[in-house]
Short mmCIF file of C-alpha atoms in Angstrom, two decimals:
data_model
loop_
_atom_site.label_atom_id
_atom_site.label_comp_id
_atom_site.label_asym_id
_atom_site.label_seq_id
_atom_site.Cartn_x
_atom_site.Cartn_y
_atom_site.Cartn_z
CA MET A 1 -55.55 -35.61 53.79
CA GLU A 2 -55.11 -38.05 50.89
CA PRO A 3 -58.87 -38.85 50.40
CA LEU A 4 -59.70 -35.14 50.55
CA ILE A 5 -56.99 -34.29 47.99
CA ASP A 6 -58.33 -37.15 45.80
CA ARG A 7 -61.79 -35.80 45.98
CA LEU A 8 -61.27 -32.12 45.77
CA GLY A 9 -57.77 -31.61 44.44
CA GLU A 10 -55.12 -29.50 46.11
CA GLY A 11 -56.37 -26.16 44.92
CA ARG A 12 -59.97 -26.64 46.04
CA LEU A 13 -58.81 -28.06 49.39
CA LEU A 14 -56.68 -25.04 49.98
CA LEU A 15 -59.51 -22.88 49.03
CA VAL A 16 -61.89 -24.54 51.44
CA SER A 17 -59.24 -24.41 54.16
CA GLY A 18 -58.73 -20.63 53.48
CA VAL A 19 -62.49 -19.94 53.64
CA GLY A 20 -62.89 -21.89 56.84
CA LEU A 21 -60.02 -20.33 58.65
CA GLY A 22 -61.08 -16.89 57.24
CA VAL A 23 -64.57 -17.25 58.75
CA VAL A 24 -63.12 -18.26 62.13
CA PHE A 25 -60.60 -15.35 62.04
CA GLY A 26 -63.20 -12.88 61.02
CA CYS A 27 -65.75 -13.79 63.72
CA ALA A 28 -63.13 -13.93 66.42
CA ALA A 29 -61.23 -10.80 65.34
CA TYR A 30 -64.48 -8.75 65.19
CA HIS A 31 -65.70 -9.94 68.57
CA ALA A 32 -62.41 -9.52 70.30
CA ARG A 33 -61.85 -6.14 68.61
CA PHE A 34 -58.39 -7.38 67.75
CA CYS A 35 -56.33 -4.46 66.47
CA LEU A 36 -52.57 -3.72 66.77
CA ARG A 37 -53.33 -0.07 66.04
CA ALA A 38 -55.49 0.21 69.12
CA ALA A 39 -52.87 -1.47 71.29
CA THR A 40 -50.16 0.86 70.12
CA ALA A 41 -52.45 3.90 70.75
CA GLU A 42 -52.90 2.75 74.29
CA VAL A 43 -49.22 2.50 74.85
CA ALA A 44 -48.60 5.91 73.31
CA GLY A 45 -51.04 7.32 75.71
CA GLY A 46 -49.17 5.82 78.65
CA ARG A 47 -51.70 3.21 79.39
CA LEU A 48 -51.36 -0.52 79.28
CA GLY A 49 -55.06 -1.39 78.69
CA PRO A 50 -57.63 -3.85 77.35
CA ARG A 51 -56.57 -3.55 73.60
CA LEU A 52 -53.03 -4.41 74.47
CA ALA A 53 -54.19 -7.39 76.44
CA VAL A 54 -56.22 -8.60 73.50
CA TRP A 55 -53.27 -8.40 71.06
CA LEU A 56 -50.91 -10.09 73.59
CA VAL A 57 -53.40 -13.00 74.01
CA ALA A 58 -53.61 -13.47 70.18
CA PHE A 59 -49.86 -13.17 69.71
CA PHE A 60 -48.80 -15.61 72.46
CA SER A 61 -51.60 -18.10 71.73
CA ALA A 62 -50.27 -18.30 68.07
CA LEU A 63 -46.69 -18.52 69.31
CA ALA A 64 -47.44 -21.19 71.93
CA ALA A 65 -49.54 -23.38 69.67
CA VAL A 66 -47.12 -23.28 66.67
CA GLN A 67 -43.99 -23.84 68.72
CA ALA A 68 -45.71 -26.71 70.71
CA ALA A 69 -46.65 -28.44 67.52
CA ILE A 70 -43.05 -28.01 66.13
CA LEU A 71 -41.70 -29.42 69.31
CA ALA A 72 -44.01 -32.41 69.14
CA GLY A 73 -42.90 -33.18 65.63
CA GLY A 74 -46.28 -32.55 64.13
CA LEU A 75 -45.42 -29.33 62.17
CA ASP A 76 -42.41 -28.41 60.03
CA VAL A 77 -42.23 -24.76 58.83
CA SER A 78 -38.75 -24.82 57.50
CA ALA A 79 -40.01 -24.58 53.91
CA ALA A 80 -42.12 -21.47 54.76
CA ARG A 81 -41.22 -18.34 52.81
CA GLN A 82 -40.44 -16.39 55.91
CA LEU A 83 -37.63 -18.85 56.77
CA ALA A 84 -36.51 -20.56 53.58
CA THR A 85 -36.01 -17.64 51.18
CA THR A 86 -33.69 -14.58 51.28
CA GLY A 87 -35.08 -11.98 53.71
CA SER A 88 -34.50 -8.25 54.14
CA LEU A 89 -33.71 -6.60 57.46
CA SER A 90 -33.72 -3.23 55.81
CA GLY A 91 -37.13 -3.95 54.40
CA ALA A 92 -38.38 -5.15 57.69
CA ILE A 93 -37.05 -1.93 59.38
CA ILE A 94 -38.25 0.57 56.83
CA GLY A 95 -41.45 -1.23 55.85
CA GLY A 96 -42.36 -1.82 59.49
CA LEU A 97 -42.04 1.86 60.29
CA LEU A 98 -44.01 2.92 57.33
CA PHE A 99 -46.71 0.29 58.02
CA GLY A 100 -46.93 1.40 61.75
CA CYS A 101 -47.30 5.10 60.68
CA GLY A 102 -49.95 4.18 58.08
CA MET A 103 -52.09 2.10 60.43
CA ILE A 104 -52.38 5.01 62.86
CA LEU A 105 -53.43 7.44 60.16
CA ALA A 106 -55.95 4.86 58.74
CA ARG A 107 -57.14 3.90 62.23
CA GLY A 108 -56.50 0.27 61.55
CA CYS A 109 -54.14 -2.26 60.04
CA ALA A 110 -54.92 -4.40 56.94
CA SER A 111 -56.72 -7.07 58.89
CA ARG A 112 -58.71 -4.52 60.90
CA LEU A 113 -59.75 -2.63 57.76
CA LEU A 114 -61.02 -5.89 56.15
CA VAL A 115 -63.02 -6.79 59.25
CA LEU A 116 -64.54 -3.24 59.60
CA SER A 117 -65.39 -3.30 55.91
CA ALA A 118 -67.70 -6.22 56.54
CA SER A 119 -69.76 -4.11 59.02
CA GLY A 120 -70.48 -1.36 56.58
CA ASN A 121 -67.53 0.93 57.25
CA LEU A 122 -67.03 2.86 53.96
CA ARG A 123 -63.86 4.45 55.31
CA ALA A 124 -62.34 0.98 55.79
CA ILE A 125 -63.47 -0.12 52.33
CA VAL A 126 -61.94 2.92 50.54
CA THR A 127 -58.71 2.73 52.51
CA GLY A 128 -58.45 -1.04 52.03
CA LEU A 129 -58.73 -0.61 48.23
CA VAL A 130 -55.95 2.04 48.27
CA LEU A 131 -53.85 -0.23 50.40
CA THR A 132 -54.34 -3.17 48.01
CA LEU A 133 -53.69 -1.11 44.88
CA THR A 134 -50.46 0.21 46.36
CA ALA A 135 -49.39 -3.23 47.46
CA GLN A 136 -49.86 -4.41 43.88
CA ALA A 137 -47.85 -1.45 42.56
CA SER A 138 -45.21 -2.24 45.10
CA LEU A 139 -45.09 -5.90 44.20
CA ARG A 140 -45.26 -5.86 40.43
CA GLY A 141 -45.84 -2.27 39.29
CA SER A 142 -44.29 1.15 39.26
CA LEU A 143 -43.14 1.04 42.98
CA ALA A 144 -41.50 -2.35 42.65
CA PRO A 145 -38.03 -0.91 41.78
CA LEU A 146 -38.07 1.30 44.85
CA ARG A 147 -39.14 -1.68 47.03
CA GLU A 148 -36.35 -3.88 45.63
CA THR A 149 -33.81 -1.15 46.15
CA LEU A 150 -34.69 -0.65 49.79
CA ALA A 151 -35.01 -4.39 50.51
CA GLY A 152 -31.56 -4.97 48.98
CA ILE A 153 -29.77 -2.65 51.49
CA TRP A 154 -29.44 -5.35 54.11
CA THR A 155 -30.42 -9.02 53.45
CA LEU A 156 -30.38 -12.32 55.18
CA PRO A 157 -29.85 -15.65 53.53
CA GLY A 158 -32.63 -18.23 53.90
CA GLY A 159 -32.31 -20.93 56.46
CA ALA A 160 -30.81 -20.71 59.96
CA ALA A 161 -29.95 -16.95 59.60
CA ARG A 162 -33.66 -16.12 59.25
CA SER A 163 -34.66 -17.97 62.46
CA LEU A 164 -34.38 -16.42 65.84
CA ILE A 165 -33.29 -19.80 67.37
CA GLY A 166 -31.01 -20.75 64.40
CA ALA A 167 -30.36 -24.21 63.07
CA GLY A 168 -31.57 -27.14 65.06
CA GLY A 169 -33.89 -25.19 67.30
CA ALA A 170 -31.97 -26.00 70.45
CA PHE A 171 -34.02 -23.52 72.44
CA ALA A 172 -37.38 -24.53 70.96
CA HIS A 173 -38.63 -26.14 74.14
CA TRP A 174 -37.87 -23.02 76.14
CA VAL A 175 -39.64 -20.86 73.53
CA ALA A 176 -42.78 -23.07 73.81
CA VAL A 177 -42.74 -23.00 77.64
CA GLY A 178 -42.07 -19.30 77.75
CA ALA A 179 -44.87 -18.58 75.18
CA LEU A 180 -47.35 -20.62 77.35
CA ILE A 181 -46.36 -18.75 80.41
CA ALA A 182 -46.69 -15.41 78.60
CA LEU A 183 -50.10 -16.45 77.41
CA ILE A 184 -51.33 -17.17 80.88
CA LEU A 185 -49.99 -13.86 82.18
CA ALA A 186 -51.66 -12.12 79.10
CA LEU A 187 -55.00 -13.74 80.07
CA VAL A 188 -54.61 -12.65 83.69
CA PHE A 189 -53.60 -9.09 82.60
CA GLY A 190 -56.74 -9.04 80.42
CA LEU A 191 -59.04 -10.05 83.18
CA ARG A 192 -57.52 -7.38 85.46
CA GLN A 193 -58.26 -4.90 82.74
CA ARG A 194 -61.89 -6.12 82.73
CA VAL A 195 -61.83 -7.43 79.22
CA ARG A 196 -64.74 -9.80 78.92
CA ALA A 197 -63.91 -13.48 79.04
CA SER A 198 -65.56 -13.99 75.58
CA GLU A 199 -63.31 -11.39 74.06
CA LEU A 200 -60.20 -12.97 75.57
CA ILE A 201 -61.36 -16.47 74.26
CA ALA A 202 -61.93 -14.83 70.92
CA ALA A 203 -58.43 -13.33 70.97
CA ALA A 204 -56.96 -16.80 71.66
CA ILE A 205 -58.99 -18.16 68.76
CA VAL A 206 -57.39 -15.59 66.53
CA GLY A 207 -53.99 -16.94 67.57
CA LEU A 208 -55.13 -20.46 67.02
CA ALA A 209 -56.39 -19.57 63.52
CA ILE A 210 -52.74 -18.70 62.79
CA PHE A 211 -51.67 -21.98 64.01
CA GLY A 212 -54.46 -23.63 61.95
CA GLY A 213 -53.11 -22.00 58.83
CA TRP A 214 -49.66 -23.43 59.32
CA GLN A 215 -50.90 -26.83 60.30
CA LEU A 216 -53.40 -27.28 57.49
CA THR A 217 -51.17 -26.15 54.62
CA PHE A 218 -48.38 -28.27 56.01
CA ALA A 219 -50.47 -31.29 56.17
CA ILE A 220 -51.69 -30.65 52.59
CA SER A 221 -48.16 -30.14 51.38
CA ARG A 222 -47.04 -33.38 52.95
CA ALA A 223 -49.80 -35.45 51.42
CA SER A 224 -49.65 -33.91 47.92
CA PHE A 225 -47.41 -34.75 45.05
CA GLU A 226 -47.55 -31.13 43.97
CA VAL A 227 -45.44 -28.34 45.48
CA ILE A 228 -47.66 -26.69 48.07
CA ALA A 229 -46.60 -23.52 49.89
CA VAL A 230 -46.61 -23.90 53.70
CA GLN A 231 -48.27 -20.67 54.84
CA SER A 232 -50.65 -19.11 57.27
CA ILE A 233 -52.91 -16.11 57.53
CA THR A 234 -51.76 -12.81 56.00
CA PHE A 235 -53.76 -10.08 54.25
CA SER A 236 -51.73 -7.71 52.01
CA GLY A 237 -50.76 -10.40 49.56
CA PRO A 238 -54.11 -12.39 49.49
CA SER A 239 -56.14 -9.07 49.24
CA THR A 240 -53.98 -8.07 46.20
CA ASP A 241 -54.24 -11.36 44.54
CA THR A 242 -57.99 -11.56 45.05
CA LEU A 243 -58.63 -8.11 43.72
CA MET A 244 -56.37 -8.60 40.72
CA ALA A 245 -58.05 -11.91 39.90
CA LEU A 246 -61.41 -10.27 40.03
CA VAL A 247 -60.23 -7.46 37.68
CA ASN A 248 -58.11 -9.39 35.27
CA ALA A 249 -59.34 -12.99 35.22
CA SER A 250 -62.62 -14.67 34.14
CA SER A 251 -62.16 -17.29 36.84
CA LEU A 252 -60.46 -17.41 40.18
CA PRO A 253 -57.59 -19.91 40.60
CA PRO A 254 -58.41 -21.80 43.77
CA GLY A 255 -55.95 -21.38 46.65
CA PHE A 256 -55.58 -20.67 50.32
CA GLY A 257 -55.31 -16.86 49.94
CA ILE A 258 -58.19 -16.56 47.56
CA GLY A 259 -60.53 -18.36 50.09
CA LEU A 260 -59.15 -16.37 53.07
CA VAL A 261 -60.30 -12.89 52.20
CA PRO A 262 -64.01 -13.71 51.50
CA GLY A 263 -63.99 -15.96 54.49
CA VAL A 264 -62.87 -13.15 56.80
CA VAL A 265 -65.39 -10.75 55.35
CA PHE A 266 -68.26 -13.31 55.75
CA GLY A 267 -67.30 -14.17 59.35
CA ALA A 268 -66.92 -10.58 60.41
CA MET A 269 -70.22 -9.60 58.69
CA VAL A 270 -72.13 -12.38 60.44
CA THR A 271 -70.74 -11.31 63.77
CA ALA A 272 -71.49 -7.59 63.17
CA PHE A 273 -75.13 -8.38 62.27
CA ALA A 274 -75.44 -10.75 65.13
CA LYS A 275 -74.20 -8.01 67.63
CA GLY A 276 -76.39 -5.35 65.98
CA GLU A 277 -73.40 -3.27 65.11
CA ALA A 278 -73.57 -3.28 61.23
CA ARG A 279 -74.10 0.20 59.94
CA VAL A 280 -72.82 2.49 57.21
CA GLN A 281 -69.99 4.74 58.38
CA ARG A 282 -68.71 7.50 56.15
CA PHE A 283 -65.79 10.08 56.22
CA GLY A 284 -66.54 13.14 58.25
CA PRO A 285 -64.85 16.20 59.82
CA ASP A 286 -63.21 14.04 62.54
CA THR A 287 -62.20 11.38 60.04
CA PRO A 288 -60.48 13.24 57.22
CA MET A 289 -60.22 11.31 53.93
CA GLU A 290 -56.62 12.52 53.23
CA ARG A 291 -55.29 10.93 56.48
CA TYR A 292 -56.90 7.65 55.60
CA LEU A 293 -55.63 7.56 52.03
CA MET A 294 -52.11 8.41 53.11
CA GLY A 295 -52.36 5.56 55.64
CA GLY A 296 -53.51 3.17 53.00
CA VAL A 297 -50.57 4.03 50.77
CA LEU A 298 -47.98 3.69 53.59
CA MET A 299 -49.41 0.39 54.66
CA GLY A 300 -49.62 -1.01 51.15
CA PHE A 301 -45.96 -0.11 50.41
CA GLY A 302 -44.85 -0.93 53.90
CA SER A 303 -46.41 -4.36 54.02
CA MET A 304 -44.73 -5.46 50.72
CA LEU A 305 -41.43 -4.11 51.81
CA ALA A 306 -41.50 -5.64 55.30
CA GLY A 307 -42.72 -9.06 54.02
CA GLY A 308 -46.21 -8.92 55.56
CA CYS A 309 -48.83 -6.99 57.43
CA ALA A 310 -49.46 -6.71 61.11
CA VAL A 311 -50.92 -10.29 60.96
CA GLY A 312 -48.84 -11.82 58.28
CA ALA A 313 -45.49 -10.65 59.86
CA GLY A 314 -46.63 -9.92 63.40
CA LEU A 315 -48.59 -13.13 64.07
CA SER A 316 -47.92 -15.64 61.34
CA GLY A 317 -44.23 -14.79 60.93
CA GLY A 318 -43.72 -14.11 64.57
CA ALA A 319 -45.14 -17.53 65.55
CA ILE A 320 -42.52 -19.37 63.51
CA LEU A 321 -39.70 -17.15 64.92
CA ALA A 322 -38.75 -15.58 61.65
CA THR A 323 -36.15 -12.94 62.41
CA THR A 324 -37.37 -10.42 59.79
CA ALA A 325 -40.97 -10.79 61.10
CA TRP A 326 -40.03 -9.99 64.64
CA VAL A 327 -37.93 -7.01 63.43
CA ALA A 328 -40.87 -5.74 61.23
CA VAL A 329 -43.44 -6.03 64.06
CA LEU A 330 -41.10 -4.20 66.44
CA CYS A 331 -40.74 -1.41 63.93
CA MET A 332 -44.51 -1.39 63.41
CA TRP A 333 -44.78 -0.63 67.09
CA ILE A 334 -42.20 2.06 66.92
CA GLY A 335 -43.63 3.69 63.87
CA ALA A 336 -47.22 3.56 65.30
CA VAL A 337 -46.32 4.95 68.68
CA ALA A 338 -44.29 7.76 67.21
CA THR A 339 -47.08 8.66 64.81
CA GLU A 340 -49.72 8.55 67.55
CA LEU A 341 -47.57 10.87 69.72
CA LEU A 342 -47.19 13.21 66.77
CA LEU A 343 -50.96 13.28 66.16
CA ARG A 344 -51.62 14.05 69.82
CA ALA A 345 -49.21 17.00 69.56
CA ARG A 346 -50.51 18.18 66.25
CA PRO A 347 -54.11 16.97 65.82
CA GLY A 348 -54.49 18.48 62.26
CA TRP A 349 -51.53 16.65 60.85
CA PRO A 350 -51.06 15.77 58.05
CA ALA A 351 -53.80 18.10 56.68
CA THR A 352 -51.98 21.09 58.14
CA ALA A 353 -48.61 20.15 56.76
CA ARG A 354 -47.00 22.54 54.28
#
């Protein structure tokens, strides 16, 4: 890494890393149709189907790769924000529930909206903008006091308390072995659900992109004299930073998150055009705008409160065994399944609410 840092500098190297991983993630996520919302909708319908298989393959490939690297001594994530800083269990619970509800209303989580936007889906573009603006308001704007109040109800100190396996990682080898076995079972399950092999491979690449984010930023931080955040793929924060930089700054500060968002868009766009699926999609009678906008608001606030989106908390945070991340993704599942069941019982909700 030292020659690359000397040639490009830390910021540009992080930017290039973000773009590269973003392209890989965008291509793989689009082809695999990776979507937590679709997986939860299957479960709510009483079916364990192909979308669940894809999500499980992505999740366990990320977990297995990250934990194997940690066990081998090639990766140290103890300085990651999800483990080192004070966390919020109340934020993970409330934010996860809100995010899960929002992604059902908007028919996609933050990452899925970004991927669909690249294929010409105007619904995803509008909802993504609402999500991003709400996230910014929740982080530094008018909604920040409410977020801070809810997050302060139940907190966890940084360090061992924020890790599912505590200090020392005595059970790390069991986690790595268990994740590998779970990955194999998820692949078998996917094949039994008639998911195409290329989609399962793409789902595994989604998980490996999460591992790539942790590994690359760790390697750069270890080789640099500057303080570099060890991080991986997430979308609510980087999308907000990218939009605000475009609106408020004459130049974009190079960084991992700034490169990630355009990389994902480019990768998904190339894949959509290659598959002949790029087309303009608008709001219609079966896709009411108010439902999408409400979903975007709930996801924007929920992701900032929970400490990440379905990818940032669910995959990136889950892969490093951050307690709050696992709680958040569990609550995303609960909120999503409950909302899906409500929509099946009341198809006109929330438009019919009084």
